Amino acid sequence: MNNSALKGYEPIVQMKTLELVEALSKRQKETIDISHWMGLFGFDIIGHVAFGHEFGLIKAGGDHDGLKHQVEGGIYAGAIISRTPWILPLLKQILPAMEGLKVMRQLGVTLTQERTKRGSTSKDLIYFLTEDENAVESRVTLDEIIADGLIALVAGSDSSAAVLSHFCYFMLRHPECAEQLHKEIDATFPPGEDPLNFSRHADMPYLNACINETLRLLPGVLGGLQRAVKRGSGDATVGPYVVPEGTQVSVHTFSLHRDPREFAPLPDHFWPDRWLAQDTYGLPSGATVDKAHVTTNRTAFIPFSVGPQNCAGKALAMVEMRAVVCAVMHKFELRKAEGYDLDLWEKDVMDVYLTIRGKLPVILEQRQGR
Ligand code: HEM
């Protein structure tokens, strides 16, 4: 997951983004669930990155083998167990509840075994674990490779997809932001230029402001993952608080990101401008405020967590999200489907480690000259 590995993943992101745009082009003017398509994209990417494997979900237009469904079942069961570990013996008695976890584990085993039999055809995660010159081959067991493959599948398949879906939701909710973003994309990539020129994405201030604002209001991992004070290690202190040994703690990312002490004004409002460096800021109401009255505490912005076990795929996730947003918005206008109530989107969001989300019915229309 370092920079040189990331360079190798860019052609995969490019190929899958083009596939996604092509699939969406074929469904123009139809009502489609854009969240479903983002899910297929995320899963296809991680198939290549982790296992050098083509799941083919975008091409099929759906979860044809039920693989995505299996992983989601496993995540759901894992979320219950991690929050209430004492329930495990009881859950073991109720087979269907544990089935999701078992099926997901088996999927990880099968994918890893198939991949190790096939050998490396690309520089995927398993290549870096076993064959790269810096690999720790002699120390990595098959079980560890399976565990790493599985965590990449779980952590990397639907997280970017959830954020990309939230992004589409915010664009529908705030057409003025979509318009401003279209302007920046058009200025960076005039008709005829390739919106998948990755080297330019990081320098598009409004694009990155909109992505940050999405990650702030609806981070892919809403609740933050747990840390524990090991039994036998004594009590720990976090700031002014004593945390007894054996206690799980986590920082609730969603709440921290909406804390008015860290993000003001309008902490609950989608206002990408807060991420831009300016002397004065125009508020959605039309009023202006001086920069002294805008607080954007970047150290309190932790969608990928912080510390030694933060998100291993952060750089890849940023590449994916910028690419999809640029390519989709370069080509299409996004409209809410007739009859869909946008208020449902945030109501349907559910924290299960990752995010379960509802449908986001939209209509895409090709922009003039694209
Ligand atoms: C927008 C998308 C994503 C978000 C918001 C996100 C967020 C997170 C968060 C909050 C954690 C928990 C870290 C902790 O416990 O402190 C995590 C872990 C992880 N993420 Fe991501 N992630 C995203 C995409 C990805 C992608 C594309 C991959 C690709 C493989 C990935 C791989 C991982 C892995 C392997 C871990 C476990 C790290 C460990 O325990 O050592 N993530 N992610």
Short mmCIF file of C-alpha atoms and ligand atoms in Angstrom, two decimals:
data_model
loop_
_atom_site.label_atom_id
_atom_site.label_comp_id
_atom_site.label_asym_id
_atom_site.label_seq_id
_atom_site.Cartn_x
_atom_site.Cartn_y
_atom_site.Cartn_z
CA MET A 1 0.00 0.00 0.00
CA ASN A 2 3.01 2.32 -0.33
CA ASN A 3 3.51 4.87 -3.12
CA SER A 4 5.13 2.52 -5.60
CA ALA A 5 2.38 -0.09 -5.09
CA LEU A 6 -0.19 2.66 -5.54
CA LYS A 7 1.30 3.62 -8.94
CA GLY A 8 0.74 0.02 -9.98
CA TYR A 9 -2.91 0.17 -8.90
CA GLU A 10 -3.68 3.30 -10.97
CA PRO A 11 -4.23 1.37 -14.24
CA ILE A 12 -6.76 -0.81 -12.38
CA VAL A 13 -8.61 2.25 -11.10
CA GLN A 14 -8.53 3.69 -14.61
CA MET A 15 -9.84 0.50 -16.24
CA LYS A 16 -12.64 0.08 -13.69
CA THR A 17 -13.65 3.76 -13.81
CA LEU A 18 -13.92 3.58 -17.61
CA GLU A 19 -16.00 0.39 -17.29
CA LEU A 20 -18.26 2.13 -14.81
CA VAL A 21 -18.74 5.19 -17.05
CA GLU A 22 -19.48 2.93 -20.02
CA ALA A 23 -22.02 0.90 -18.04
CA LEU A 24 -23.69 4.10 -16.82
CA SER A 25 -23.72 5.52 -20.38
CA LYS A 26 -25.77 2.53 -21.50
CA ARG A 27 -28.34 3.28 -18.81
CA GLN A 28 -28.75 6.99 -19.44
CA LYS A 29 -32.17 8.47 -18.87
CA GLU A 30 -33.21 5.32 -16.96
CA THR A 31 -33.70 5.39 -13.21
CA ILE A 32 -30.69 3.65 -11.69
CA ASP A 33 -29.52 3.12 -8.12
CA ILE A 34 -26.15 4.89 -8.21
CA SER A 35 -25.23 3.48 -4.80
CA HIS A 36 -25.54 -0.05 -6.23
CA TRP A 37 -23.15 0.84 -9.08
CA MET A 38 -20.63 2.37 -6.72
CA GLY A 39 -20.74 -0.90 -4.74
CA LEU A 40 -19.97 -2.96 -7.86
CA PHE A 41 -17.07 -0.61 -8.65
CA GLY A 42 -15.55 -0.89 -5.17
CA PHE A 43 -15.76 -4.65 -5.18
CA ASP A 44 -14.26 -5.07 -8.65
CA ILE A 45 -11.31 -2.85 -7.72
CA ILE A 46 -10.48 -4.75 -4.55
CA GLY A 47 -10.65 -8.06 -6.44
CA HIS A 48 -7.70 -6.88 -8.56
CA VAL A 49 -5.81 -5.05 -5.81
CA ALA A 50 -5.96 -7.87 -3.27
CA PHE A 51 -6.15 -11.05 -5.33
CA GLY A 52 -5.37 -10.10 -8.96
CA HIS A 53 -8.89 -11.42 -9.56
CA GLU A 54 -11.64 -10.14 -11.85
CA PHE A 55 -15.00 -10.29 -10.07
CA GLY A 56 -16.67 -8.79 -13.15
CA LEU A 57 -19.53 -7.19 -11.24
CA ILE A 58 -19.64 -3.94 -13.27
CA LYS A 59 -19.75 -5.88 -16.55
CA ALA A 60 -22.48 -8.15 -15.16
CA GLY A 61 -24.35 -5.13 -13.77
CA GLY A 62 -24.90 -6.96 -10.49
CA ASP A 63 -23.70 -9.34 -7.83
CA HIS A 64 -24.12 -12.39 -10.10
CA ASP A 65 -22.43 -14.94 -7.81
CA GLY A 66 -23.69 -13.39 -4.58
CA LEU A 67 -20.08 -12.64 -3.48
CA LYS A 68 -20.78 -9.09 -2.43
CA HIS A 69 -23.80 -10.29 -0.49
CA GLN A 70 -21.61 -12.85 1.32
CA VAL A 71 -19.10 -10.22 2.38
CA GLU A 72 -21.88 -7.91 3.57
CA GLY A 73 -23.37 -10.74 5.65
CA GLY A 74 -19.97 -11.31 7.27
CA ILE A 75 -19.47 -7.63 8.04
CA TYR A 76 -22.89 -7.46 9.66
CA ALA A 77 -22.20 -10.46 11.89
CA GLY A 78 -18.72 -9.09 12.72
CA ALA A 79 -20.21 -5.75 13.73
CA ILE A 80 -22.57 -7.40 16.21
CA ILE A 81 -19.84 -9.57 17.71
CA SER A 82 -17.30 -6.76 18.03
CA ARG A 83 -19.69 -4.54 19.97
CA THR A 84 -21.06 -7.33 22.13
CA PRO A 85 -18.39 -10.06 22.30
CA TRP A 86 -20.19 -11.79 25.18
CA ILE A 87 -22.98 -12.70 22.74
CA LEU A 88 -20.70 -15.05 20.75
CA PRO A 89 -21.60 -18.31 22.59
CA LEU A 90 -25.27 -17.50 22.12
CA LEU A 91 -24.83 -16.63 18.44
CA LYS A 92 -23.06 -19.93 17.87
CA GLN A 93 -26.32 -21.63 18.84
CA ILE A 94 -28.22 -19.58 16.23
CA LEU A 95 -26.66 -20.82 13.02
CA PRO A 96 -28.01 -18.26 10.53
CA ALA A 97 -26.49 -15.40 12.56
CA MET A 98 -23.01 -16.94 12.30
CA GLU A 99 -23.42 -18.12 8.75
CA GLY A 100 -22.48 -14.73 7.28
CA LEU A 101 -19.13 -14.74 9.05
CA LYS A 102 -18.34 -18.33 8.08
CA VAL A 103 -19.28 -17.82 4.44
CA MET A 104 -17.17 -14.66 4.25
CA ARG A 105 -14.16 -16.43 5.80
CA GLN A 106 -14.55 -19.28 3.33
CA LEU A 107 -14.61 -16.79 0.47
CA GLY A 108 -11.31 -15.32 1.69
CA VAL A 109 -9.79 -18.81 1.92
CA THR A 110 -10.97 -19.80 -1.58
CA LEU A 111 -9.79 -16.56 -3.20
CA THR A 112 -6.38 -16.79 -1.53
CA GLN A 113 -5.91 -20.47 -2.36
CA GLU A 114 -6.87 -19.92 -6.01
CA ARG A 115 -4.55 -16.93 -6.20
CA THR A 116 -1.55 -18.69 -4.65
CA LYS A 117 -2.06 -21.65 -7.01
CA ARG A 118 -2.26 -19.33 -10.04
CA GLY A 119 0.90 -17.40 -9.10
CA SER A 120 1.43 -13.67 -9.65
CA THR A 121 0.21 -12.18 -12.89
CA SER A 122 0.14 -8.65 -11.44
CA LYS A 123 1.54 -6.84 -8.43
CA ASP A 124 -1.39 -7.39 -6.10
CA LEU A 125 -1.44 -7.56 -2.29
CA ILE A 126 -0.40 -11.21 -2.26
CA TYR A 127 2.57 -10.44 -4.52
CA PHE A 128 3.72 -7.76 -2.07
CA LEU A 129 3.29 -10.14 0.86
CA THR A 130 5.17 -13.02 -0.68
CA GLU A 131 7.32 -12.14 -3.71
CA ASP A 132 8.36 -8.51 -3.55
CA GLU A 133 12.02 -7.95 -2.65
CA ASN A 134 10.90 -6.37 0.62
CA ALA A 135 8.44 -9.18 1.36
CA VAL A 136 8.62 -11.01 4.63
CA GLU A 137 8.05 -14.30 2.81
CA SER A 138 9.67 -16.63 5.28
CA ARG A 139 7.59 -15.24 8.12
CA VAL A 140 4.17 -15.08 6.43
CA THR A 141 2.01 -18.17 6.80
CA LEU A 142 -0.87 -19.07 4.51
CA ASP A 143 -3.27 -18.23 7.36
CA GLU A 144 -1.78 -14.76 7.61
CA ILE A 145 -2.09 -14.21 3.87
CA ILE A 146 -5.73 -15.30 4.06
CA ALA A 147 -6.32 -12.93 6.98
CA ASP A 148 -4.71 -10.01 5.14
CA GLY A 149 -6.64 -10.75 1.94
CA LEU A 150 -9.86 -10.95 3.90
CA ILE A 151 -9.30 -7.68 5.73
CA ALA A 152 -8.53 -5.94 2.43
CA LEU A 153 -11.74 -7.38 0.99
CA VAL A 154 -13.81 -6.26 3.97
CA ALA A 155 -12.16 -2.88 4.53
CA GLY A 156 -11.58 -1.91 0.92
CA SER A 157 -14.58 -3.17 -1.03
CA ASP A 158 -17.47 -1.08 0.17
CA SER A 159 -15.88 1.81 2.07
CA SER A 160 -15.01 3.98 -0.95
CA ALA A 161 -18.32 2.93 -2.51
CA ALA A 162 -20.24 4.21 0.52
CA VAL A 163 -18.42 7.56 0.44
CA LEU A 164 -18.93 7.88 -3.33
CA SER A 165 -22.65 7.24 -2.83
CA HIS A 166 -22.77 9.88 -0.08
CA PHE A 167 -20.95 12.21 -2.46
CA CYS A 168 -23.68 11.77 -5.12
CA TYR A 169 -26.30 12.41 -2.44
CA PHE A 170 -24.66 15.70 -1.42
CA MET A 171 -24.41 16.78 -5.07
CA LEU A 172 -28.14 16.16 -5.48
CA ARG A 173 -28.91 18.00 -2.24
CA HIS A 174 -26.68 20.96 -3.18
CA PRO A 175 -26.91 21.62 -6.92
CA GLU A 176 -24.98 24.87 -6.44
CA CYS A 177 -21.98 22.80 -5.28
CA ALA A 178 -22.39 20.41 -8.22
CA GLU A 179 -22.38 23.39 -10.56
CA GLN A 180 -19.20 24.79 -9.06
CA LEU A 181 -17.54 21.40 -9.25
CA HIS A 182 -18.56 20.98 -12.90
CA LYS A 183 -16.86 24.32 -13.59
CA GLU A 184 -13.62 23.20 -11.96
CA ILE A 185 -13.67 19.83 -13.77
CA ASP A 186 -14.39 21.54 -17.12
CA ALA A 187 -11.61 24.07 -16.58
CA THR A 188 -9.12 21.31 -15.69
CA PHE A 189 -10.25 18.91 -18.39
CA PRO A 190 -11.78 20.78 -21.35
CA PRO A 191 -13.71 18.56 -23.84
CA GLY A 192 -11.29 16.13 -25.45
CA GLU A 193 -9.01 15.95 -22.41
CA ASP A 194 -8.83 12.84 -20.29
CA PRO A 195 -10.47 13.36 -16.87
CA LEU A 196 -8.52 10.34 -15.66
CA ASN A 197 -5.21 12.17 -15.62
CA PHE A 198 -4.46 11.25 -11.99
CA SER A 199 -1.57 13.68 -11.63
CA ARG A 200 -4.01 16.61 -11.76
CA HIS A 201 -6.67 15.38 -9.33
CA ALA A 202 -4.80 16.20 -6.13
CA ASP A 203 -4.50 19.84 -7.25
CA MET A 204 -8.21 20.47 -7.80
CA PRO A 205 -9.17 22.44 -4.67
CA TYR A 206 -12.95 22.30 -5.01
CA LEU A 207 -12.98 18.58 -5.89
CA ASN A 208 -10.93 17.79 -2.79
CA ALA A 209 -13.00 20.19 -0.66
CA CYS A 210 -16.21 18.37 -1.71
CA ILE A 211 -14.66 14.96 -0.99
CA ASN A 212 -13.41 16.12 2.42
CA GLU A 213 -16.79 17.61 3.26
CA THR A 214 -18.47 14.31 2.36
CA LEU A 215 -15.98 12.38 4.50
CA ARG A 216 -16.58 14.83 7.33
CA LEU A 217 -20.38 14.59 7.42
CA LEU A 218 -20.72 10.92 6.53
CA PRO A 219 -17.36 9.18 7.08
CA GLY A 220 -17.24 5.65 5.66
CA VAL A 221 -16.66 4.24 9.15
CA LEU A 222 -19.16 6.22 11.19
CA GLY A 223 -18.42 4.99 14.67
CA GLY A 224 -14.63 4.54 14.61
CA LEU A 225 -13.04 1.20 15.42
CA GLN A 226 -12.23 0.06 18.93
CA ARG A 227 -9.04 0.12 20.88
CA ALA A 228 -8.74 -1.76 24.16
CA VAL A 229 -6.77 -1.38 27.35
CA LYS A 230 -5.25 -4.85 27.65
CA ARG A 231 -6.16 -6.85 30.70
CA GLY A 232 -3.22 -7.01 33.06
CA SER A 233 -1.66 -3.79 31.71
CA GLY A 234 -3.21 -1.56 34.37
CA ASP A 235 -5.51 1.40 33.84
CA ALA A 236 -4.79 3.90 31.06
CA THR A 237 -5.54 7.59 30.85
CA VAL A 238 -6.92 9.36 27.80
CA GLY A 239 -6.79 13.10 28.38
CA PRO A 240 -8.52 13.66 31.73
CA TYR A 241 -10.23 10.24 31.72
CA VAL A 242 -9.18 7.02 33.40
CA VAL A 243 -9.94 3.95 31.28
CA PRO A 244 -9.89 0.73 33.33
CA GLU A 245 -8.03 -2.25 31.89
CA GLY A 246 -10.21 -4.55 29.79
CA THR A 247 -12.30 -1.63 28.52
CA GLN A 248 -12.94 -0.97 24.84
CA VAL A 249 -12.84 2.64 23.70
CA SER A 250 -13.44 4.30 20.37
CA VAL A 251 -13.70 7.81 19.03
CA HIS A 252 -17.11 8.34 17.42
CA THR A 253 -16.00 9.89 14.15
CA PHE A 254 -19.44 11.06 13.02
CA SER A 255 -19.92 13.08 16.24
CA LEU A 256 -16.39 14.49 16.35
CA HIS A 257 -16.74 15.69 12.76
CA ARG A 258 -19.91 17.61 13.67
CA ASP A 259 -18.56 19.16 16.85
CA PRO A 260 -18.93 22.98 16.51
CA ARG A 261 -15.67 23.43 18.44
CA GLU A 262 -13.82 21.75 15.58
CA PHE A 263 -15.87 22.70 12.52
CA ALA A 264 -17.71 26.02 12.43
CA PRO A 265 -19.85 27.67 11.27
CA LEU A 266 -22.60 25.28 10.14
CA PRO A 267 -21.10 22.03 11.48
CA ASP A 268 -24.06 19.94 10.26
CA HIS A 269 -24.21 21.58 6.85
CA PHE A 270 -22.49 20.52 3.61
CA TRP A 271 -20.28 23.54 3.05
CA PRO A 272 -17.12 22.55 1.08
CA ASP A 273 -15.74 26.10 1.19
CA ARG A 274 -14.57 25.52 4.78
CA TRP A 275 -11.70 23.43 3.29
CA LEU A 276 -10.49 26.24 0.98
CA ALA A 277 -7.82 28.74 2.01
CA GLN A 278 -9.49 32.15 1.69
CA ASP A 279 -9.56 35.49 3.52
CA THR A 280 -13.36 35.75 3.44
CA TYR A 281 -15.97 33.08 2.98
CA GLY A 282 -19.40 33.25 1.36
CA LEU A 283 -21.97 31.36 3.43
CA PRO A 284 -24.87 29.48 1.81
CA SER A 285 -27.19 32.20 3.21
CA GLY A 286 -25.39 34.82 1.09
CA ALA A 287 -23.65 36.46 4.10
CA THR A 288 -19.85 36.61 4.24
CA VAL A 289 -17.55 35.82 7.16
CA ASP A 290 -13.93 36.61 7.80
CA LYS A 291 -11.48 33.67 8.01
CA ALA A 292 -11.04 34.41 11.72
CA HIS A 293 -14.61 33.13 12.21
CA VAL A 294 -14.12 29.87 10.32
CA THR A 295 -12.77 26.85 12.24
CA THR A 296 -11.63 23.82 10.25
CA ASN A 297 -9.61 21.69 12.62
CA ARG A 298 -7.80 19.25 10.34
CA THR A 299 -6.43 17.31 13.29
CA ALA A 300 -10.01 16.51 14.30
CA PHE A 301 -10.73 15.25 10.77
CA ILE A 302 -10.16 11.49 11.05
CA PRO A 303 -12.22 9.62 8.42
CA PHE A 304 -9.29 7.20 7.93
CA SER A 305 -8.50 7.13 11.66
CA VAL A 306 -5.04 7.98 13.02
CA GLY A 307 -2.12 6.17 14.63
CA PRO A 308 -0.27 2.99 13.75
CA GLN A 309 -3.40 1.10 12.72
CA ASN A 310 -5.02 3.75 10.60
CA CYS A 311 -6.51 2.92 7.21
CA ALA A 312 -3.97 1.10 5.07
CA GLY A 313 -5.90 1.97 1.91
CA LYS A 314 -6.28 5.71 2.40
CA ALA A 315 -4.17 6.72 -0.60
CA LEU A 316 -5.89 4.18 -2.85
CA ALA A 317 -9.32 5.31 -1.63
CA MET A 318 -8.50 8.95 -2.45
CA VAL A 319 -7.29 7.98 -5.94
CA GLU A 320 -10.49 5.96 -6.53
CA MET A 321 -12.85 8.67 -5.30
CA ARG A 322 -11.22 11.51 -7.23
CA ALA A 323 -11.15 9.40 -10.41
CA VAL A 324 -14.79 8.36 -10.25
CA VAL A 325 -16.07 11.83 -9.38
CA CYS A 326 -14.04 13.48 -12.18
CA ALA A 327 -14.99 10.88 -14.81
CA VAL A 328 -18.70 10.70 -13.91
CA MET A 329 -19.20 14.44 -13.50
CA HIS A 330 -17.15 15.20 -16.63
CA LYS A 331 -19.60 13.15 -18.65
CA PHE A 332 -22.96 13.36 -16.87
CA GLU A 333 -25.44 15.59 -15.11
CA LEU A 334 -26.87 13.83 -12.09
CA ARG A 335 -30.59 14.23 -11.32
CA LYS A 336 -32.69 12.81 -8.51
CA ALA A 337 -35.23 10.29 -9.83
CA GLU A 338 -38.86 11.39 -9.84
CA GLY A 339 -40.65 10.54 -6.60
CA TYR A 340 -37.53 9.81 -4.51
CA ASP A 341 -37.39 11.68 -1.21
CA LEU A 342 -33.78 12.76 -0.58
CA ASP A 343 -34.48 12.85 3.18
CA LEU A 344 -34.54 9.04 3.09
CA TRP A 345 -30.82 8.77 2.30
CA GLU A 346 -29.49 9.83 5.70
CA LYS A 347 -32.33 8.01 7.48
CA ASP A 348 -31.34 4.73 5.81
CA VAL A 349 -27.65 4.99 6.78
CA MET A 350 -26.71 2.32 9.33
CA ASP A 351 -23.40 1.90 11.17
CA VAL A 352 -22.21 -1.71 11.08
CA TYR A 353 -18.45 -0.99 11.20
CA LEU A 354 -18.83 -0.05 7.57
CA THR A 355 -21.97 1.65 6.35
CA ILE A 356 -25.15 -0.04 5.22
CA ARG A 357 -27.02 2.33 2.96
CA GLY A 358 -30.30 2.41 1.08
CA LYS A 359 -30.97 3.04 -2.58
CA LEU A 360 -30.15 6.31 -4.28
CA PRO A 361 -32.32 6.44 -7.41
CA VAL A 362 -30.95 8.90 -9.96
CA ILE A 363 -31.11 9.69 -13.65
CA LEU A 364 -27.92 10.47 -15.56
CA GLU A 365 -27.86 12.62 -18.65
CA GLN A 366 -24.86 13.06 -20.89
CA ARG A 367 -23.60 16.64 -20.79
CA GLN A 368 -23.44 18.59 -24.05
CA GLY A 369 -20.28 18.00 -26.07
CA ARG A 370 -19.24 14.89 -24.03
C1 HEM B 1 -13.18 6.22 1.67
C2 HEM B 1 -12.79 5.00 1.86
C3 HEM B 1 -12.23 4.46 3.14
C4 HEM B 1 -12.41 4.88 4.43
C5 HEM B 1 -13.27 6.06 4.90
C6 HEM B 1 -11.65 4.00 5.27
C7 HEM B 1 -11.56 4.10 6.66
C8 HEM B 1 -10.90 3.22 7.46
C9 HEM B 1 -10.90 3.28 8.91
C10 HEM B 1 -11.58 4.36 9.75
C11 HEM B 1 -10.19 2.23 9.36
C12 HEM B 1 -9.96 1.86 10.82
C13 HEM B 1 -8.58 2.17 11.28
C14 HEM B 1 -8.43 2.09 12.76
O1 HEM B 1 -8.89 1.14 13.39
O2 HEM B 1 -7.83 3.00 13.33
C15 HEM B 1 -9.71 1.49 8.20
C16 HEM B 1 -8.92 0.36 8.26
C17 HEM B 1 -8.43 -0.29 7.14
N1 HEM B 1 -8.63 0.06 5.83
FE1 HEM B 1 -9.73 1.61 5.16
N2 HEM B 1 -11.02 3.06 4.50
C18 HEM B 1 -11.33 3.31 3.18
C19 HEM B 1 -10.89 2.61 2.08
C20 HEM B 1 -10.03 1.56 2.11
C21 HEM B 1 -9.51 0.88 0.94
C22 HEM B 1 -9.86 1.22 -0.52
C23 HEM B 1 -8.69 -0.09 1.36
C24 HEM B 1 -7.96 -1.01 0.45
C25 HEM B 1 -7.42 -2.09 0.70
C26 HEM B 1 -8.68 -0.04 2.83
C27 HEM B 1 -7.95 -0.88 3.66
C28 HEM B 1 -7.97 -0.84 5.03
C29 HEM B 1 -7.30 -1.83 5.87
C30 HEM B 1 -6.45 -3.01 5.40
C31 HEM B 1 -7.58 -1.47 7.20
C32 HEM B 1 -7.12 -2.18 8.46
C33 HEM B 1 -5.86 -1.54 8.96
C34 HEM B 1 -5.33 -2.26 10.19
O3 HEM B 1 -6.10 -2.73 11.01
O4 HEM B 1 -4.11 -2.32 10.32
N3 HEM B 1 -9.49 0.99 3.23
N4 HEM B 1 -10.17 2.12 7.06
#
